[in-house]
Structure formats: C-alpha cells, structure tokens
mmCIF file of C-alpha atoms and ligand atoms in Angstrom:
data_model
loop_
_atom_site.group_PDB
_atom_site.id
_atom_site.type_symbol
_atom_site.label_atom_id
_atom_site.label_comp_id
_atom_site.label_asym_id
_atom_site.label_seq_id
_atom_site.Cartn_x
_atom_site.Cartn_y
_atom_site.Cartn_z
ATOM 1 C CA MET A 1 95.990 55.430 119.361
ATOM 2 C CA LYS A 2 99.438 56.060 117.816
ATOM 3 C CA LYS A 3 100.347 58.445 120.735
ATOM 4 C CA ARG A 4 99.075 55.836 123.255
ATOM 5 C CA LEU A 5 101.153 53.098 121.568
ATOM 6 C CA LYS A 6 104.256 55.286 121.651
ATOM 7 C CA ARG A 7 103.639 56.265 125.298
ATOM 8 C CA MET A 8 103.171 52.684 126.467
ATOM 9 C CA LEU A 9 106.133 51.444 124.393
ATOM 10 C CA ALA A 10 108.327 54.220 125.938
ATOM 11 C CA GLU A 11 107.834 52.344 129.256
ATOM 12 C CA VAL A 12 109.160 49.020 127.985
ATOM 13 C CA LEU A 13 111.549 49.731 125.104
ATOM 14 C CA PRO A 14 115.066 51.470 125.110
ATOM 15 C CA GLU A 15 114.657 55.071 123.966
ATOM 16 C CA HIS A 16 116.892 54.630 120.841
ATOM 17 C CA VAL A 17 114.568 52.023 119.220
ATOM 18 C CA LEU A 18 111.271 53.895 119.743
ATOM 19 C CA SER A 19 111.622 56.010 116.596
ATOM 20 C CA ASP A 20 112.115 52.757 114.535
ATOM 21 C CA VAL A 21 108.708 51.269 115.633
ATOM 22 C CA TYR A 22 106.134 51.394 112.895
ATOM 23 C CA ASN A 23 103.123 53.115 114.521
ATOM 24 C CA SER A 24 100.671 51.798 111.958
ATOM 25 C CA TYR A 25 99.401 48.295 111.997
ATOM 26 C CA ASP A 26 96.328 46.423 110.725
ATOM 27 C CA ILE A 27 93.696 44.621 112.852
ATOM 28 C CA VAL A 28 91.849 41.923 111.054
ATOM 29 C CA GLY A 29 89.260 40.339 113.354
ATOM 30 C CA ASP A 30 91.257 39.356 116.427
ATOM 31 C CA ILE A 31 94.617 39.353 114.683
ATOM 32 C CA ALA A 32 97.012 42.334 114.640
ATOM 33 C CA ILE A 33 99.531 42.421 111.820
ATOM 34 C CA ILE A 34 102.629 44.472 112.571
ATOM 35 C CA ARG A 35 105.872 45.206 110.761
ATOM 36 C CA LEU A 36 109.222 44.930 112.415
ATOM 37 C CA THR A 37 112.524 46.567 111.378
ATOM 38 C CA LYS A 38 116.146 45.277 111.854
ATOM 39 C CA GLU A 39 116.248 47.495 114.903
ATOM 40 C CA THR A 40 112.842 46.463 116.424
ATOM 41 C CA LEU A 41 112.980 42.728 115.562
ATOM 42 C CA GLN A 42 114.285 41.682 118.985
ATOM 43 C CA PHE A 43 111.589 43.658 120.716
ATOM 44 C CA GLY A 44 108.716 42.027 118.675
ATOM 45 C CA GLU A 45 107.130 40.382 121.714
ATOM 46 C CA LYS A 46 107.135 43.515 123.862
ATOM 47 C CA ILE A 47 105.478 45.547 120.934
ATOM 48 C CA ALA A 48 102.973 42.725 120.462
ATOM 49 C CA GLU A 49 102.094 42.589 124.186
ATOM 50 C CA THR A 50 101.611 46.409 124.212
ATOM 51 C CA ILE A 51 99.269 46.145 121.166
ATOM 52 C CA MET A 52 97.299 43.427 122.938
ATOM 53 C CA LYS A 53 96.937 45.696 126.049
ATOM 54 C CA ILE A 54 95.559 48.565 123.850
ATOM 55 C CA HIS A 55 93.198 46.305 121.857
ATOM 56 C CA ARG A 56 91.715 43.832 124.340
ATOM 57 C CA ASN A 57 90.063 41.826 121.508
ATOM 58 C CA VAL A 58 93.396 41.044 119.847
ATOM 59 C CA GLN A 59 94.290 37.388 120.494
ATOM 60 C CA THR A 60 97.180 36.974 118.017
ATOM 61 C CA VAL A 61 99.928 39.218 116.774
ATOM 62 C CA LEU A 62 101.700 38.328 113.530
ATOM 63 C CA ALA A 63 104.666 40.181 111.880
ATOM 64 C CA GLN A 64 104.605 40.749 108.102
ATOM 65 C CA THR A 65 107.978 39.443 106.775
ATOM 66 C CA SER A 66 107.489 39.964 103.053
ATOM 67 C CA PRO A 67 105.758 42.515 100.849
ATOM 68 C CA VAL A 68 102.366 41.611 99.340
ATOM 69 C CA HIS A 69 103.488 39.500 96.337
ATOM 70 C CA GLY A 70 102.535 37.077 93.523
ATOM 71 C CA ASP A 71 99.285 36.569 91.666
ATOM 72 C CA PHE A 72 97.396 35.936 94.859
ATOM 73 C CA ARG A 73 98.692 39.173 96.441
ATOM 74 C CA THR A 74 99.535 37.375 99.690
ATOM 75 C CA ARG A 75 102.300 38.108 102.273
ATOM 76 C CA LYS A 76 104.490 36.049 104.526
ATOM 77 C CA LEU A 77 103.607 36.211 108.262
ATOM 78 C CA GLU A 78 105.396 35.085 111.421
ATOM 79 C CA HIS A 79 103.821 34.438 114.768
ATOM 80 C CA VAL A 80 104.946 36.954 117.356
ATOM 81 C CA ALA A 81 102.556 36.590 120.386
ATOM 82 C CA GLY A 82 99.279 35.169 121.555
ATOM 83 C CA GLU A 83 97.424 32.231 119.849
ATOM 84 C CA ASN A 84 99.390 30.917 116.833
ATOM 85 C CA LYS A 85 96.784 31.142 114.006
ATOM 86 C CA THR A 86 96.125 32.888 110.736
ATOM 87 C CA VAL A 87 92.325 32.488 110.407
ATOM 88 C CA THR A 88 89.970 34.945 111.887
ATOM 89 C CA LEU A 89 86.515 36.559 111.594
ATOM 90 C CA HIS A 90 86.383 40.283 110.719
ATOM 91 C CA LYS A 91 83.348 42.573 110.963
ATOM 92 C CA GLU A 92 82.804 45.495 108.566
ATOM 93 C CA SER A 93 79.729 47.467 107.449
ATOM 94 C CA ARG A 94 77.218 44.906 108.874
ATOM 95 C CA CYS A 95 79.082 42.068 107.205
ATOM 96 C CA LEU A 96 81.263 39.197 108.570
ATOM 97 C CA PHE A 97 84.345 38.013 106.785
ATOM 98 C CA SER A 98 86.062 34.748 107.498
ATOM 99 C CA VAL A 99 89.619 35.023 106.196
ATOM 100 C CA ASP A 100 93.036 33.353 106.439
ATOM 101 C CA VAL A 101 95.355 36.416 106.364
ATOM 102 C CA GLU A 102 98.203 34.363 105.174
ATOM 103 C CA LYS A 103 96.599 32.478 102.280
ATOM 104 C CA CYS A 104 94.362 35.320 101.033
ATOM 105 C CA TYR A 105 94.604 39.096 100.432
ATOM 106 C CA PHE A 106 92.596 41.103 102.923
ATOM 107 C CA SER A 107 92.897 44.812 103.850
ATOM 108 C CA PRO A 108 90.655 46.467 106.453
ATOM 109 C CA ARG A 109 91.949 49.827 105.084
ATOM 110 C CA LEU A 110 89.593 49.545 102.124
ATOM 111 C CA SER A 111 86.391 49.559 104.259
ATOM 112 C CA PHE A 112 85.428 53.206 103.330
ATOM 113 C CA GLU A 113 86.105 52.484 99.681
ATOM 114 C CA ARG A 114 83.880 49.421 99.702
ATOM 115 C CA MET A 115 80.967 51.442 101.140
ATOM 116 C CA ARG A 116 81.556 54.251 98.759
ATOM 117 C CA VAL A 117 81.085 51.930 95.807
ATOM 118 C CA ALA A 118 78.095 50.139 97.389
ATOM 119 C CA LYS A 119 76.317 53.469 97.802
ATOM 120 C CA GLN A 120 76.455 54.005 94.079
ATOM 121 C CA VAL A 121 74.681 50.667 93.112
ATOM 122 C CA ARG A 122 71.199 50.986 91.773
ATOM 123 C CA ASP A 123 68.363 48.460 92.267
ATOM 124 C CA GLY A 124 68.625 45.463 90.065
ATOM 125 C CA GLU A 125 72.153 45.972 88.890
ATOM 126 C CA VAL A 126 74.339 43.092 87.649
ATOM 127 C CA ILE A 127 77.946 43.540 88.689
ATOM 128 C CA VAL A 128 81.156 41.822 87.928
ATOM 129 C CA ASN A 129 83.944 41.959 90.574
ATOM 130 C CA MET A 130 87.008 40.849 88.614
ATOM 131 C CA PHE A 131 89.374 40.370 91.503
ATOM 132 C CA ALA A 132 87.144 39.549 94.402
ATOM 133 C CA GLY A 133 89.469 37.918 97.050
ATOM 134 C CA VAL A 134 87.297 36.639 99.933
ATOM 135 C CA GLY A 135 84.382 38.580 98.612
ATOM 136 C CA CYS A 136 84.610 41.822 100.641
ATOM 137 C CA PHE A 137 83.561 44.382 98.027
ATOM 138 C CA SER A 138 80.861 41.979 96.706
ATOM 139 C CA ILE A 139 79.342 41.210 99.992
ATOM 140 C CA VAL A 140 79.412 44.831 101.327
ATOM 141 C CA ILE A 141 77.487 45.675 98.078
ATOM 142 C CA ALA A 142 75.055 42.836 98.348
ATOM 143 C CA LYS A 143 74.210 43.747 102.008
ATOM 144 C CA ASN A 144 74.005 47.486 101.412
ATOM 145 C CA SER A 145 72.183 47.750 98.056
ATOM 146 C CA ASN A 146 69.590 45.967 95.876
ATOM 147 C CA ALA A 147 72.065 44.651 93.334
ATOM 148 C CA GLU A 148 70.655 41.608 91.575
ATOM 149 C CA LYS A 149 73.810 39.565 91.157
ATOM 150 C CA ILE A 150 77.498 40.172 91.700
ATOM 151 C CA TYR A 151 79.678 37.714 89.777
ATOM 152 C CA SER A 152 82.840 37.460 91.945
ATOM 153 C CA ILE A 153 85.955 36.052 90.263
ATOM 154 C CA ASP A 154 89.231 35.226 91.949
ATOM 155 C CA ILE A 155 92.179 33.128 90.759
ATOM 156 C CA ASN A 156 93.234 32.017 94.269
ATOM 157 C CA PRO A 157 91.425 28.729 95.244
ATOM 158 C CA ALA A 158 91.725 29.519 98.964
ATOM 159 C CA ALA A 159 90.184 32.985 98.554
ATOM 160 C CA VAL A 160 87.225 31.456 96.656
ATOM 161 C CA GLU A 161 86.666 28.842 99.380
ATOM 162 C CA TYR A 162 86.569 31.646 102.018
ATOM 163 C CA MET A 163 84.342 33.720 99.689
ATOM 164 C CA LYS A 164 81.854 30.721 99.594
ATOM 165 C CA GLU A 165 81.938 30.664 103.422
ATOM 166 C CA ASN A 166 81.340 34.372 103.534
ATOM 167 C CA VAL A 167 78.340 34.080 101.215
ATOM 168 C CA ARG A 168 76.897 31.584 103.768
ATOM 169 C CA LEU A 169 77.800 33.781 106.788
ATOM 170 C CA ASN A 170 76.195 36.882 105.273
ATOM 171 C CA ARG A 171 73.242 35.041 103.671
ATOM 172 C CA VAL A 172 73.805 36.429 100.181
ATOM 173 C CA TYR A 173 73.245 33.120 98.386
ATOM 174 C CA GLY A 174 72.362 33.543 94.659
ATOM 175 C CA ARG A 175 73.333 37.205 94.740
ATOM 176 C CA VAL A 176 77.111 36.929 95.305
ATOM 177 C CA ILE A 177 78.363 34.193 92.887
ATOM 178 C CA PRO A 178 81.932 33.013 93.629
ATOM 179 C CA ILE A 179 83.744 31.938 90.516
ATOM 180 C CA LEU A 180 87.282 30.411 90.549
ATOM 181 C CA GLY A 181 89.512 31.365 87.611
ATOM 182 C CA ASP A 182 91.295 34.087 85.628
ATOM 183 C CA ALA A 183 88.943 37.069 85.229
ATOM 184 C CA LYS A 184 89.942 37.396 81.510
ATOM 185 C CA GLU A 185 89.023 33.768 80.810
ATOM 186 C CA ILE A 186 85.809 33.720 82.855
ATOM 187 C CA ILE A 187 84.553 36.895 81.206
ATOM 188 C CA LEU A 188 85.210 35.527 77.726
ATOM 189 C CA GLN A 189 83.545 32.214 78.559
ATOM 190 C CA ARG A 190 80.433 33.418 80.430
ATOM 191 C CA LEU A 191 80.181 37.023 81.390
ATOM 192 C CA SER A 192 80.238 39.120 78.157
ATOM 193 C CA GLY A 193 77.372 41.560 77.747
ATOM 194 C CA LYS A 194 75.859 40.817 81.201
ATOM 195 C CA ALA A 195 76.725 43.720 83.548
ATOM 196 C CA GLU A 196 76.160 47.336 84.370
ATOM 197 C CA ARG A 197 79.132 47.830 86.691
ATOM 198 C CA VAL A 198 82.606 46.318 87.026
ATOM 199 C CA LEU A 199 85.059 46.390 89.874
ATOM 200 C CA MET A 200 88.822 46.047 89.168
ATOM 201 C CA PRO A 201 90.412 46.047 92.652
ATOM 202 C CA LEU A 202 93.784 44.700 91.500
ATOM 203 C CA PRO A 203 96.048 47.616 90.545
ATOM 204 C CA GLU A 204 98.716 45.484 89.069
ATOM 205 C CA LYS A 205 96.338 44.051 86.389
ATOM 206 C CA ALA A 206 93.755 46.846 85.950
ATOM 207 C CA TYR A 207 95.333 48.411 82.836
ATOM 208 C CA GLU A 208 95.885 45.079 81.008
ATOM 209 C CA TYR A 209 92.397 43.804 81.843
ATOM 210 C CA LEU A 210 90.401 47.004 81.099
ATOM 211 C CA PRO A 211 89.259 45.724 77.652
ATOM 212 C CA TYR A 212 87.786 42.682 79.380
ATOM 213 C CA ALA A 213 86.045 44.786 81.959
ATOM 214 C CA ILE A 214 84.373 46.739 79.161
ATOM 215 C CA SER A 215 83.320 43.582 77.351
ATOM 216 C CA THR A 216 81.129 42.604 80.331
ATOM 217 C CA PHE A 217 78.820 45.542 79.702
ATOM 218 C CA LYS A 218 75.370 45.309 78.073
ATOM 219 C CA ASN A 219 75.558 47.524 74.918
ATOM 220 C CA GLN A 220 79.097 48.678 75.989
ATOM 221 C CA ARG A 221 77.491 50.903 78.605
ATOM 222 C CA GLY A 222 78.304 50.825 82.334
ATOM 223 C CA VAL A 223 80.613 52.105 85.135
ATOM 224 C CA VAL A 224 84.110 50.721 85.852
ATOM 225 C CA HIS A 225 85.679 51.245 89.276
ATOM 226 C CA TYR A 226 89.345 51.228 88.258
ATOM 227 C CA TYR A 227 92.163 50.984 90.812
ATOM 228 C CA ASN A 228 95.886 51.737 90.157
ATOM 229 C CA PHE A 229 99.088 52.590 91.906
ATOM 230 C CA GLU A 230 100.715 55.804 90.826
ATOM 231 C CA HIS A 231 103.882 57.588 91.723
ATOM 232 C CA ALA A 232 103.569 61.314 92.213
ATOM 233 C CA LYS A 233 106.302 63.807 93.151
ATOM 234 C CA LYS A 234 105.559 66.984 95.038
ATOM 235 C CA GLY A 235 103.302 69.139 92.926
ATOM 236 C CA GLU A 236 102.054 66.212 90.799
ATOM 237 C CA ASP A 237 98.524 64.924 91.008
ATOM 238 C CA PRO A 238 98.435 61.104 91.075
ATOM 239 C CA VAL A 239 94.772 61.008 90.015
ATOM 240 C CA GLU A 240 95.430 63.057 86.890
ATOM 241 C CA LYS A 241 98.425 60.847 86.070
ATOM 242 C CA VAL A 242 96.344 57.760 86.149
ATOM 243 C CA LYS A 243 93.579 59.457 84.104
ATOM 244 C CA LEU A 244 96.107 60.198 81.315
ATOM 245 C CA LYS A 245 97.136 56.566 81.035
ATOM 246 C CA VAL A 246 93.495 55.341 81.078
ATOM 247 C CA ILE A 247 92.504 57.898 78.385
ATOM 248 C CA LYS A 248 95.169 56.479 76.151
ATOM 249 C CA LYS A 249 93.883 52.889 76.618
ATOM 250 C CA LEU A 250 90.151 53.910 76.173
ATOM 251 C CA GLU A 251 91.000 55.854 72.984
ATOM 252 C CA GLU A 252 92.777 52.801 71.570
ATOM 253 C CA LEU A 253 89.633 50.769 72.361
ATOM 254 C CA ASN A 254 87.551 53.424 70.609
ATOM 255 C CA VAL A 255 84.918 53.691 73.371
ATOM 256 C CA GLY A 256 83.118 56.751 74.654
ATOM 257 C CA TYR A 257 83.954 57.654 78.306
ATOM 258 C CA LYS A 258 83.378 60.215 81.005
ATOM 259 C CA PHE A 259 85.242 60.295 84.333
ATOM 260 C CA LEU A 260 82.730 60.551 87.096
ATOM 261 C CA PHE A 261 85.058 60.664 90.063
ATOM 262 C CA GLY A 262 88.635 60.097 91.155
ATOM 263 C CA ARG A 263 90.531 60.081 94.533
ATOM 264 C CA VAL A 264 93.500 58.782 96.311
ATOM 265 C CA VAL A 265 92.283 55.763 98.269
ATOM 266 C CA ARG A 266 95.526 55.521 100.406
ATOM 267 C CA THR A 267 99.180 56.179 100.267
ATOM 268 C CA THR A 268 101.157 53.000 99.916
ATOM 269 C CA GLY A 269 104.782 54.246 100.230
ATOM 270 C CA PRO A 270 106.816 57.434 99.797
ATOM 271 C CA ASN A 271 105.251 59.207 96.899
ATOM 272 C CA TRP A 272 103.167 56.199 95.905
ATOM 273 C CA HIS A 273 99.432 56.293 96.007
ATOM 274 C CA GLN A 274 96.517 53.934 95.326
ATOM 275 C CA VAL A 275 94.075 55.774 93.133
ATOM 276 C CA VAL A 276 90.467 54.937 92.059
ATOM 277 C CA LEU A 277 88.670 56.294 89.042
ATOM 278 C CA ASP A 278 84.985 55.755 88.477
ATOM 279 C CA ILE A 279 84.614 55.831 84.729
ATOM 280 C CA LYS A 280 81.355 55.770 82.779
ATOM 281 C CA ILE A 281 81.660 53.916 79.437
ATOM 282 C CA ASN A 282 79.166 55.101 76.826
ATOM 283 C CA GLY A 283 79.272 52.693 74.006
HETATM 284 C C1 SAM B 301 94.373 43.190 95.807
HETATM 285 S S1 SAM B 301 93.501 41.728 95.976
HETATM 286 C C2 SAM B 301 91.813 42.380 96.191
HETATM 287 C C3 SAM B 301 90.841 41.434 96.806
HETATM 288 C C4 SAM B 301 89.542 41.993 97.279
HETATM 289 N N1 SAM B 301 88.888 42.637 96.202
HETATM 290 C C5 SAM B 301 89.666 42.908 98.449
HETATM 291 O O1 SAM B 301 89.508 44.081 98.379
HETATM 292 O O2 SAM B 301 89.811 42.336 99.540
HETATM 293 C C6 SAM B 301 93.385 41.088 94.359
HETATM 294 C C7 SAM B 301 92.850 39.724 94.169
HETATM 295 O O3 SAM B 301 92.864 39.457 92.715
HETATM 296 C C8 SAM B 301 93.196 38.026 92.592
HETATM 297 N N2 SAM B 301 93.673 37.797 91.235
HETATM 298 C C9 SAM B 301 94.982 38.045 90.758
HETATM 299 N N3 SAM B 301 95.033 37.841 89.481
HETATM 300 C C10 SAM B 301 93.786 37.471 89.082
HETATM 301 C C11 SAM B 301 93.253 37.127 87.820
HETATM 302 N N4 SAM B 301 93.903 37.128 86.695
HETATM 303 N N5 SAM B 301 91.869 36.868 87.742
HETATM 304 C C12 SAM B 301 91.138 36.833 88.888
HETATM 305 N N6 SAM B 301 91.640 37.151 90.035
HETATM 306 C C13 SAM B 301 92.916 37.426 90.152
HETATM 307 C C14 SAM B 301 94.114 37.719 93.770
HETATM 308 O O4 SAM B 301 94.084 36.365 94.067
HETATM 309 C C15 SAM B 301 93.589 38.607 94.825
HETATM 310 O O5 SAM B 301 92.688 37.921 95.716
#
C-alpha cells in the first residue's frame, strides 16, 4: 500500500516533496487521518484525494495538527477533503465501534493487542479496564470470551457516551459496564477486591496507578496488562527497561509477582516504543 501511495503521488506531486510525505496514516471507519509537514501542507488535498482513490470506502480525510495530548488523550484535527465530519463507525474483530475521532482517543493500531488480551480471558472472569476510552478492549473481550463482567472506566464524558452506544451496538449489555470517572477514585469507591484481571491501557498513568490496579484483585491475585512508553537506544531492550521500573514499584508494594509475557506493541517515535507486560500478582 505504501508503494502504491508513493507511485500514485509521484504522478500528482512535485518530485522534491515526495520524500516529505508521511506514508503511514490511520483509517478509522470511513475516515483517514493523515499528517502533513511544512513541506506537504499545501499539497494536503492532492494527498487526500489519492488516499481516497486507494481506499474507496474513505469518505473523509482529516489532518492531525497536534500530538495526542491532555488527560483525554485527544488530538486536534483539520478537515482536508471529502465529507466534513469526525464521527464514524469502525469494524474490528467482529465488533463495531462508534467514535468521534476528535473528542475521544481511538487507535486502529491496537487491534492485534486487543485480541491478544481477549484470548487469555477465562470463563467467568471479572475484569477492570481502568482507561477504557470508547470501550474497544472491553467490547473485543466481551465478544470473544466468556468474561462475566468488564467494568470499564474513563474520565472523558464523551468517550463514556460512545462506550454506552458501543455496548448497545455490540449487544454486550450487563457485561461491559461503562463508568465515568477517575479510575483511582472509582476503584476505591466500588471495585476493590472484585476482579481477576486488570487492563491499564494508558502508558502515561500506568506506573502511578499500579497500586490501584492491584487493589481490584480478589485476595491480591490476578493478572495486570500493563502498558508503558520506553526509550531504548540501539542495543537496549525496551521491554527489560520497563520490567526494571515495574519491579521497583512491585517490591515497594510488597506483593509477589511473575512476568508472564512482554513485547513491544508498536514503535511511537525514533527510539520510543509502547511496551506491554502481562504480570501475574500472587498475593
Ligand atoms: C490511551 S487512551 C486508551 C483508550 C482505550 N483503552 C483504547 O485502547 O482505545 C486512554 C484513556 O484513558 C482515559 N483516562 C485518562 N486519565 C484517566 C483516569 N485518571 N481515569 C480513567 N480514565 C482516564 C482517557 O480519557 C482515554 O480515553
């Protein structure tokens, strides 16, 4: 696809700007999200039209004009071509997600990771998703396992409204429970000692919130899916670097633990990686 994009762009763009075009972009439902550089800004429409030719289902092209930021992990978007909208319906792993890509966090790049976690869930499990967004991890788990309940917390009111809609769209009523609030407070108020598994898909807060994740477990036993960002120079292993930090925290908390699995989920910048650790807590 990247080669095809470059080949088609070569027909409509001056040669000197071709190397400045980002050849990766996200498609969420029928919306493509691209990034433009100083050099490619004036060619936004041509790039957008080319993407719409390659992906016949894409109706809208938006340009990301800020990094993902703030507590809600959202980004600024500008309309480039097609229908001017930010709400779409995205299909993934037999699930449907309604999402406003400007008001809520959403990444199609985590689809493999969502299924990887879903496959580990045993019948009857109670799960807490501390940073649930529009409910993607929770709904993929509900539709692909026999989990009993997935308490799904998010601090962004818009994300929780879309999560409620997604619960309806995917008919997982009573199994995925959307909850608006700060994960720390919600856990202290109503989820302590309830779960067998916890998801922490917010790298920026995972370290700080790890004690609250552990407090959701029945008898302090369960599995945490812990996400973090890590910098790793050539020759360094980002997974091992995250492990060392987590060990320090777990030892301070005086809990037994075993690392079940770790991997780089995706690379997020030069030498920056998103890492997941599956950690078994043993009381
Ligand atoms: C990186 S997004 C992940 C969303 C979702 N799990 C997904 O993969 O699409 C992190 C989410 O955590 C939410 N969030 C940030 N701080 C929070 C907090 N203290 N408690 C609960 N949710 C929080 C944000 O609103 C955002 O939707």
